[in-house]
Coordinates of C-alpha atoms and ligand atoms in Angstrom, one line a residue:
X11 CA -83.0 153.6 181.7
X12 CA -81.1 152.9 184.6
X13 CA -82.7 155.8 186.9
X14 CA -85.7 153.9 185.9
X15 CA -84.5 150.7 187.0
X16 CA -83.5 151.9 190.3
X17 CA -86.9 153.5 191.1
X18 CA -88.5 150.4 190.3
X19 CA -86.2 148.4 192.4
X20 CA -86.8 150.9 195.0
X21 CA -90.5 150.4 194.8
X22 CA -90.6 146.7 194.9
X23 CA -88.1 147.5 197.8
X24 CA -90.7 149.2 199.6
X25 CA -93.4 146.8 198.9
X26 CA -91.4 144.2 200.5
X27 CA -90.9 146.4 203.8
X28 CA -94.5 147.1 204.0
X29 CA -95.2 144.1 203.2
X30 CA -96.3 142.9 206.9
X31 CA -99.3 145.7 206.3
X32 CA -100.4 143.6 203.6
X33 CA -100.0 139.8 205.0
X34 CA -103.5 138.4 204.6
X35 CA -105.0 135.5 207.2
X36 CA -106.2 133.0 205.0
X37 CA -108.8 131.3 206.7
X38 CA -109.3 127.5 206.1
X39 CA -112.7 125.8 207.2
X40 CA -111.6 121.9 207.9
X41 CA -114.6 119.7 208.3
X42 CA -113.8 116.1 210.1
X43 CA -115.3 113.6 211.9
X44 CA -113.2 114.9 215.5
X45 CA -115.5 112.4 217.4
X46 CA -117.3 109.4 217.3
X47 CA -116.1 106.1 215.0
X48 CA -113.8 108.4 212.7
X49 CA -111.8 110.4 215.0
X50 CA -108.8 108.6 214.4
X51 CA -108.7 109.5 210.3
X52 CA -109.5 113.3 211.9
X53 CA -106.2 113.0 214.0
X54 CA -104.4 111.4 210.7
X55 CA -104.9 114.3 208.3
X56 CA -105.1 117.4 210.5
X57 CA -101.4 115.5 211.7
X58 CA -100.7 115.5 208.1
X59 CA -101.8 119.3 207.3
X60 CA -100.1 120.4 210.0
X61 CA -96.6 118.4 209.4
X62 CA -96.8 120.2 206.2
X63 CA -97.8 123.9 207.1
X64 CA -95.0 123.5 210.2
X65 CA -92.2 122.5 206.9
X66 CA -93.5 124.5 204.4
X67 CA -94.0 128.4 205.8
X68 CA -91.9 130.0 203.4
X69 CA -94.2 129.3 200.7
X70 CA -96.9 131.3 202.4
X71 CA -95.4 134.4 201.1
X72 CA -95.8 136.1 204.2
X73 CA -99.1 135.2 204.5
X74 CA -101.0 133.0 207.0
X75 CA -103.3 130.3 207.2
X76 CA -105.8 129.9 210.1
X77 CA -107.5 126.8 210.4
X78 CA -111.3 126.7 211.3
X79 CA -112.4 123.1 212.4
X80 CA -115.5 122.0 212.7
X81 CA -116.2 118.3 213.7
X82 CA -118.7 116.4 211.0
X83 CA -119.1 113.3 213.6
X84 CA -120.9 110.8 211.6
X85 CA -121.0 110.1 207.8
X86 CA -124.7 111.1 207.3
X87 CA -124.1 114.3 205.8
X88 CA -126.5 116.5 208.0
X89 CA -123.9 117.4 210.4
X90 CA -121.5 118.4 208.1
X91 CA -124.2 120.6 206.1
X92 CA -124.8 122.7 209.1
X93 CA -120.7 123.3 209.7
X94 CA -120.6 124.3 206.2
X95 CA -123.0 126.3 206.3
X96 CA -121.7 128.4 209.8
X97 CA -117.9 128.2 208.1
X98 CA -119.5 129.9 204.7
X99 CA -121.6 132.4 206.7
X100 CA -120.8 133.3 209.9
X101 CA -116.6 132.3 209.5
X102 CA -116.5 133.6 206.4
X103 CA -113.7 131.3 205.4
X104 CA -112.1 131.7 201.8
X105 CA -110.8 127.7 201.2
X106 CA -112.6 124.8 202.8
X107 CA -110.7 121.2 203.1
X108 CA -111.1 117.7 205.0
X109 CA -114.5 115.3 204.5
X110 CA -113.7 112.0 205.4
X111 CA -117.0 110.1 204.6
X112 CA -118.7 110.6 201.4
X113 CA -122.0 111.6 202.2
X114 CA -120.6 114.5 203.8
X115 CA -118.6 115.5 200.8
X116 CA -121.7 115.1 198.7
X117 CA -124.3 116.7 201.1
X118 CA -122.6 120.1 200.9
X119 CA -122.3 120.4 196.8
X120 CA -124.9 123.1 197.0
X121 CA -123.7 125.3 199.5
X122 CA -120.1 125.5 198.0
X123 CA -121.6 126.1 194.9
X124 CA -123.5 128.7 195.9
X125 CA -121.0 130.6 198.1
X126 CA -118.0 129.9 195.7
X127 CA -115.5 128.3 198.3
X128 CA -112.8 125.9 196.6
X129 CA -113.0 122.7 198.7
X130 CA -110.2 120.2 198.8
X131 CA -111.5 116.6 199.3
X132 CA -109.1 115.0 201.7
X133 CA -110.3 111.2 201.6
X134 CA -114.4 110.9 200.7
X135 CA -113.9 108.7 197.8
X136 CA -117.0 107.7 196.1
X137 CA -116.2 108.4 192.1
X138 CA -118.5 110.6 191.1
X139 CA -118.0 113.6 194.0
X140 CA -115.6 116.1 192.0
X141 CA -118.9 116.4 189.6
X142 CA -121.0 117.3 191.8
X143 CA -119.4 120.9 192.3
X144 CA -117.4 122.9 189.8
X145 CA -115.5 123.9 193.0
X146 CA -114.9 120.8 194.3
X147 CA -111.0 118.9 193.6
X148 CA -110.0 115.7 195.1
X149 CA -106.9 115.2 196.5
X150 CA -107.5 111.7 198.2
X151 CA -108.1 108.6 195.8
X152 CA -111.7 107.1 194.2
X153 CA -112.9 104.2 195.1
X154 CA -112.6 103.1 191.2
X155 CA -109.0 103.3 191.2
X156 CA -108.0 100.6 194.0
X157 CA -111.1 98.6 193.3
X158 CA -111.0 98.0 189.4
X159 CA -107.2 97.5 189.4
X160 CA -107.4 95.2 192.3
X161 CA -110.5 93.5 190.2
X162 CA -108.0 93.3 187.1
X163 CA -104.8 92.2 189.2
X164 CA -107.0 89.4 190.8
X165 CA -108.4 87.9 187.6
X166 CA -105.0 88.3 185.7
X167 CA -101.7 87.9 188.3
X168 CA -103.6 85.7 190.7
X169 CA -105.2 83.9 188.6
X170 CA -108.7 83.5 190.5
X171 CA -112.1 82.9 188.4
X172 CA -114.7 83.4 191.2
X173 CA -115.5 85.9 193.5
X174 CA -117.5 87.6 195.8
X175 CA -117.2 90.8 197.0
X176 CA -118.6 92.2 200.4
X177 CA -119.1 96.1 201.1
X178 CA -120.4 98.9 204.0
X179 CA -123.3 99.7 202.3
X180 CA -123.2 102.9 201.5
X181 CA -121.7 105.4 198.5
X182 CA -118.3 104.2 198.8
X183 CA -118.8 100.9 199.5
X184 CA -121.1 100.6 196.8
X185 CA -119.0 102.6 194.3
X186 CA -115.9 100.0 195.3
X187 CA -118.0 96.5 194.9
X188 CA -118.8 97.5 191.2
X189 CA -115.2 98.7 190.4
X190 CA -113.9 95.3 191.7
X191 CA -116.8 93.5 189.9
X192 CA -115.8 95.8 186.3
X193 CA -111.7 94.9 186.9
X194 CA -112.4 91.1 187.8
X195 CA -115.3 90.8 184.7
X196 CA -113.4 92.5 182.4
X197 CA -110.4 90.3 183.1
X198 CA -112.1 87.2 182.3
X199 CA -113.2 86.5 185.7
X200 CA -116.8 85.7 187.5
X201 CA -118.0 88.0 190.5
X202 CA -120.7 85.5 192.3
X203 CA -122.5 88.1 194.4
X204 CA -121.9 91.7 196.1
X205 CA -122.9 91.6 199.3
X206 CA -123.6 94.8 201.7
X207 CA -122.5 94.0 205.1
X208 CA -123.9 96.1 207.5
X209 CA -123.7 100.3 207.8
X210 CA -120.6 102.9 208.2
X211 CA -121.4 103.8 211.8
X212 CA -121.1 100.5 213.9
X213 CA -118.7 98.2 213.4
X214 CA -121.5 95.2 212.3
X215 CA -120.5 91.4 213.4
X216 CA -119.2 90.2 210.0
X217 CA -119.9 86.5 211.2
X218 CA -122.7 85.3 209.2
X219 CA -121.9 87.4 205.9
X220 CA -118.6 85.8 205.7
X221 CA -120.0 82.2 206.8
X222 CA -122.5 82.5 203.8
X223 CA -119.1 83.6 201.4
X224 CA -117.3 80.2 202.9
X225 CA -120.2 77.9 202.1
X226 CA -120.4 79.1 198.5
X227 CA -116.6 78.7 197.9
X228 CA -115.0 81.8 195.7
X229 CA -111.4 82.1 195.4
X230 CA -111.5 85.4 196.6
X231 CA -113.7 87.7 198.8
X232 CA -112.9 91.2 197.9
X233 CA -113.7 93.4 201.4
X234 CA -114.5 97.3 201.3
X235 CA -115.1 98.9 204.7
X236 CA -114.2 102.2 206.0
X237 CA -110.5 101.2 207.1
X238 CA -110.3 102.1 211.1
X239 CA -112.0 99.4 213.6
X240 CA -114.0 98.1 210.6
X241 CA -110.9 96.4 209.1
X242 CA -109.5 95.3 211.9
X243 CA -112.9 93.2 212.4
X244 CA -112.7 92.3 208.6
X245 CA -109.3 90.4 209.3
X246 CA -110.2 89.0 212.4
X247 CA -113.7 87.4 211.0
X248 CA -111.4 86.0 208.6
X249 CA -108.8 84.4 210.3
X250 CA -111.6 82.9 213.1
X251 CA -114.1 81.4 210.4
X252 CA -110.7 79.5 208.9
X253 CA -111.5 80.7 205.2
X254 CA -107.8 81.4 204.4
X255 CA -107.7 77.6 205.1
X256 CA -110.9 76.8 203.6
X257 CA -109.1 78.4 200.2
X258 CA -110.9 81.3 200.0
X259 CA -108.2 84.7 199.6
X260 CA -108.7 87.5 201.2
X261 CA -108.4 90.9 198.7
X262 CA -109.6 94.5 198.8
X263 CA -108.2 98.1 198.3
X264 CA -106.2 99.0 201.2
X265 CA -108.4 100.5 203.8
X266 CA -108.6 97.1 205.1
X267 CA -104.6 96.6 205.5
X268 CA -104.1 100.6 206.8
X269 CA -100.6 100.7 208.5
X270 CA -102.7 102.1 211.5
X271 CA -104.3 99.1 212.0
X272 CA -101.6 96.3 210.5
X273 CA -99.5 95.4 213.7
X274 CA -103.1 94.8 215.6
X275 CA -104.4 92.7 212.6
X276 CA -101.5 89.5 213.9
X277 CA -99.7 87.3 212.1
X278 CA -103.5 85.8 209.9
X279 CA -102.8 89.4 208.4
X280 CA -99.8 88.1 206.2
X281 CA -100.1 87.3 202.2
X282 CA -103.1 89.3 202.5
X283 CA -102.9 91.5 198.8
X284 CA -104.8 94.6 198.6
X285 CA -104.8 97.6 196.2
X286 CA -103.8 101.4 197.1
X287 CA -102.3 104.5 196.8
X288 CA -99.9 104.5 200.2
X289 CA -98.3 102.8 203.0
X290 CA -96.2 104.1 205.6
X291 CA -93.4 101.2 204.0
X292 CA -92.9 102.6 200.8
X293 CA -89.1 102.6 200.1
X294 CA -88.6 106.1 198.6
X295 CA -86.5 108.9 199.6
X296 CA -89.7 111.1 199.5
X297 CA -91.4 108.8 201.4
X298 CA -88.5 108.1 204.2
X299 CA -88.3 112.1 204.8
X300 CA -91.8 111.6 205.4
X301 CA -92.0 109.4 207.8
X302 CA -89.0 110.5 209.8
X303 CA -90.9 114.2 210.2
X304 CA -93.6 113.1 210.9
X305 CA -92.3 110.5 213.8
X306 CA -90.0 113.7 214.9
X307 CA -93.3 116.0 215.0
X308 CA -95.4 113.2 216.8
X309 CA -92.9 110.5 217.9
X310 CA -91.8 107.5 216.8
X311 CA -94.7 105.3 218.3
X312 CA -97.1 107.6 215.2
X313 CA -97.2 106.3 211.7
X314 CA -98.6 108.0 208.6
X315 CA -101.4 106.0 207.1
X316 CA -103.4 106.8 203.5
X317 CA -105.2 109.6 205.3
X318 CA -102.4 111.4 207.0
X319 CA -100.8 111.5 203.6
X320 CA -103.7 112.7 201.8
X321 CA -103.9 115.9 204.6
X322 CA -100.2 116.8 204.3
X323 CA -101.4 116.8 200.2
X324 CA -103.9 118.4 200.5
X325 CA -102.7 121.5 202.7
X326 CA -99.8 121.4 200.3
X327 CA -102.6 122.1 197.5
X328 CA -103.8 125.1 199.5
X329 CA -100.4 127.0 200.6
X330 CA -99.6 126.7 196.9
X331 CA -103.3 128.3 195.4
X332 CA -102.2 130.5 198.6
X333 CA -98.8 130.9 197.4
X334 CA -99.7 132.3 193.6
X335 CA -102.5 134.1 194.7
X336 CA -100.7 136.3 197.2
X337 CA -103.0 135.7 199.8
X338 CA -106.1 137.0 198.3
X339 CA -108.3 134.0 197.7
X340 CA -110.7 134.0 194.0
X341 CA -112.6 131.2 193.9
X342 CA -112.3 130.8 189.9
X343 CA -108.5 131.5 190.2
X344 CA -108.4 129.2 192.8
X345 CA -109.7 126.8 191.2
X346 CA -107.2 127.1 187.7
X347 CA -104.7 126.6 189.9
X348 CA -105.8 123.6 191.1
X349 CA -106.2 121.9 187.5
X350 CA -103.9 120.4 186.6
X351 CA -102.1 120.9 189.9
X352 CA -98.8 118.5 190.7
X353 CA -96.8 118.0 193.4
X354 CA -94.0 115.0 194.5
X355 CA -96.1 113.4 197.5
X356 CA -94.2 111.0 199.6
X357 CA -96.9 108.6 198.1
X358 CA -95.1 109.3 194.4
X359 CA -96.0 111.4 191.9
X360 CA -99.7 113.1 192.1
X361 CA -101.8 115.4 189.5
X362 CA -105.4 117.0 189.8
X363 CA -106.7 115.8 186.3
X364 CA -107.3 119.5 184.7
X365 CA -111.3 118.1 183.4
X366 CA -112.1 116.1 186.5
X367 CA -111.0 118.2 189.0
X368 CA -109.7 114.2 190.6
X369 CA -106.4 112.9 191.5
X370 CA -104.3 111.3 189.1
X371 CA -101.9 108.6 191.4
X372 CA -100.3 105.4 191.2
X373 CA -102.2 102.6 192.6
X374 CA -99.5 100.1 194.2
X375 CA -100.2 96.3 194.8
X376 CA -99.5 95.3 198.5
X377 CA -99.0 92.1 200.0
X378 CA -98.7 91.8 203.4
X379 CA -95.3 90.3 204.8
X380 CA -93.5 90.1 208.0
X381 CA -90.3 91.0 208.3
X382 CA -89.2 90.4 212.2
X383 CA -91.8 90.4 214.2
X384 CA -93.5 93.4 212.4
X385 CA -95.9 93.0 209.9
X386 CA -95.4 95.5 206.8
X387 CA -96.4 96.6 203.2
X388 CA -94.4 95.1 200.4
X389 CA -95.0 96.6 197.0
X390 CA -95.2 94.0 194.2
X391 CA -96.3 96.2 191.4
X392 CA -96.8 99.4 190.2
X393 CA -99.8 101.2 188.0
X394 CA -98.8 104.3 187.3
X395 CA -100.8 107.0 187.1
X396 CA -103.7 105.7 187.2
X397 CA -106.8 108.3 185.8
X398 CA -110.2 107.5 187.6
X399 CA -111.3 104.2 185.8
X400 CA -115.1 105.3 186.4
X401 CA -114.8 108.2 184.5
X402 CA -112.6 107.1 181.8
X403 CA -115.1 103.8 181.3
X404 CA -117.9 106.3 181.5
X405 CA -120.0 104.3 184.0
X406 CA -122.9 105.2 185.7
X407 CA -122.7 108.7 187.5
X408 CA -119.6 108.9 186.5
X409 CA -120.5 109.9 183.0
Ligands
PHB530 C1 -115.7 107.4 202.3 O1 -116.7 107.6 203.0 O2 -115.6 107.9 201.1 C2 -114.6 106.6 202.8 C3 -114.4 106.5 204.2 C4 -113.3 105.7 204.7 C5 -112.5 105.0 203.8 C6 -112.7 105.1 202.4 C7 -113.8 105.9 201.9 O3 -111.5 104.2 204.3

């Protein structure tokens, strides 16, 4: 019994020393808009991948991860099918993570069926995505779970009965206006008219949509854009047109109050309320370790935002699937591992719902304040874990 014992122990022994022999290169295909209107959420979660690879290299197992990027540029999906395609064929790469804008998320279902590559949605939000492949788990948010809670918060805590709701017409946007519409209904309230404003590409002048949403009077206009320059135009339009004055509140899920973007937006910015799933100013010891690595790794001018937060997630998703798979990467294994996956993010507790391959979060309730002369995110209430509300009201796609 003992011998035995030792000549195992001297086996695993040996492993161990041979181990380098056996270190794999995983190779991870990230897909993100590196140029053009997007570039800035591409900086934010390869920042936010990389913060947690350079933290977390002991849970490689002595493996290690090489990153293949390729840049997706605009939301239209072609771009990023033909990057796919070259990181599935010609790369060869065994995980694929990133996919800012939805169509690009949604444009590559086939392939990654096809080929078998777990993919890691890193923002792409539009409801229905994780459905579209079995390989497919979010990591980011849906657009139901700001929009219907912020619907639902608006109608109930704020007490408004009208409202309009503008969008970027396109998945997301569309997928945000009816979850706002469902939460503010549903709540007793009365959405007027949804409104697409303009494309995801250039930022449109939001001028005469928002002059048409003054005349008709709503207490609130709910805004969903693709955070970035778009929001900060959002805000602006606002404050010049006077509708804060004219009694008409400014709401939406928080792309459009992104910490990015908050110290630009100027003082019009405060008491605006928005739904979401992280800020930079959340008051947690996860989140305060956060932010103080990530201001030591880029310096302290650099703030996290929503995106950064949802790459240092999602490569924390990956090292683990890494992690229990030793290094050599099954797509189906893969992909049991990342059911039902949890981890302590800095933005609070986060699962992938084991059925809907989605992200189970807490969706917090901002207001904007200013404290000095910095504007920030203060948290005035809590869902918690919030399951996507698209799925679990079976609507549309999402069924
Ligand atoms: C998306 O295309 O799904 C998307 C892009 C930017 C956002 C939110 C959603 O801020």
């Amino acid at each position: 019994m003992r011998i035995s014992r030792l000549v195992a122990a001297a086996a695993v022994a040996a492993m161990f020393s041979a181990g380098a022999a056996y270190a794999k290169t995983v190779k991870v295909g990230i897909v993100l808009p590196y140029t053009g209107g997007g570039a800035d959420f591409a900086k934010q979660i390869e920042k936010g991948m990389k913060l947690y690879l350079s933290q977390n290299k002991d849970k490689l197992g002595g493996h290690e991860v090489e990153l293949v990027t390729r840049d997706s540029k605009r939301p239209g999906g072609d771009i990023a099918k033909v990057a796919v395609q070259e990181l599935i064929t010609r790369e060869k790469v065994d995980i694929l993570g990133g996919f800012v804008y939805s169509p690009n998320a949604m444009s590559v279902a086939p392939l990654v069926t096809e080929a078998k590559v777990p993919m890691v949605i890193m923002n792409a939000g539009t409801s229905f995505i994780p459905a579209m492949s079995p390989y497919y788990a979010r990591v980011s948010f849906t657009m139901w779970q700001s929009g219907y809670h912020m619907g639902k918060y608006a109608a109930e805590k704020l007490g408004y009965k009208t409202a309009m709701a503008g969008f970027t017409n396109y998945p997301p946007g569309k997928d945000s206006a009816a979850a706002f519409k469902r939460g503010f209904e549903d709540a007793g309230g009365k959405v007027q008219e949804l409104i697409p404003m303009g494309g995801p590409r250039e930022v449109p002048d939001f001028t005469p949509f928002f002059q048409k949403v003054k005349d008709a009077k709503p207490n609130a206009l709910y805004m969903f854009v693709p955070a970035g320059s778009h929001a900060s135009a959002v805000v602006k339009t606002y404050n010049d047109l006077g509708m804060r004055g004219a009694g008409i509140a400014l709401i939406g899920p928080g792309d459009i109050t992104q910490d990015t973007k908050l110290q630009g937006m100027g003082d019009g910015a405060q008491g605006l309320v928005t739904v979401h799933h992280y800020s930079a100013d959340y008051d947690t010891p996860e989140n305060k370790a956060f932010v103080k690595a990530w201001k030591a790794a880029y310096g302290a001018d650099s703030t996290p935002d929503f995106m950064g937060v949802q790459g240092y997630d999602g490569m924390a998703a990956i090292v683990d699937v890494i992690n229990k798979l030793n290094g050599e990467i099954d797509a189906d294994k893969a992909m049991d591992i990342l059911k039902g996956w949890k981890f302590a993010s800095p933005r609070g507790p986060i699962m992938i719902d084991p059925q809907t391959r989605d992200i189970v979060q807490n969706e917090y309730v901002h207001k904007v304040t200013k404290q000095g002369d910095r504007l920030m995110i203060e948290v005035v209430a809590t869902i918690p874990q919030v399951k996507d509300p698209c799925k679990e009201l079976k609507v549309g796609k999402c069924k």
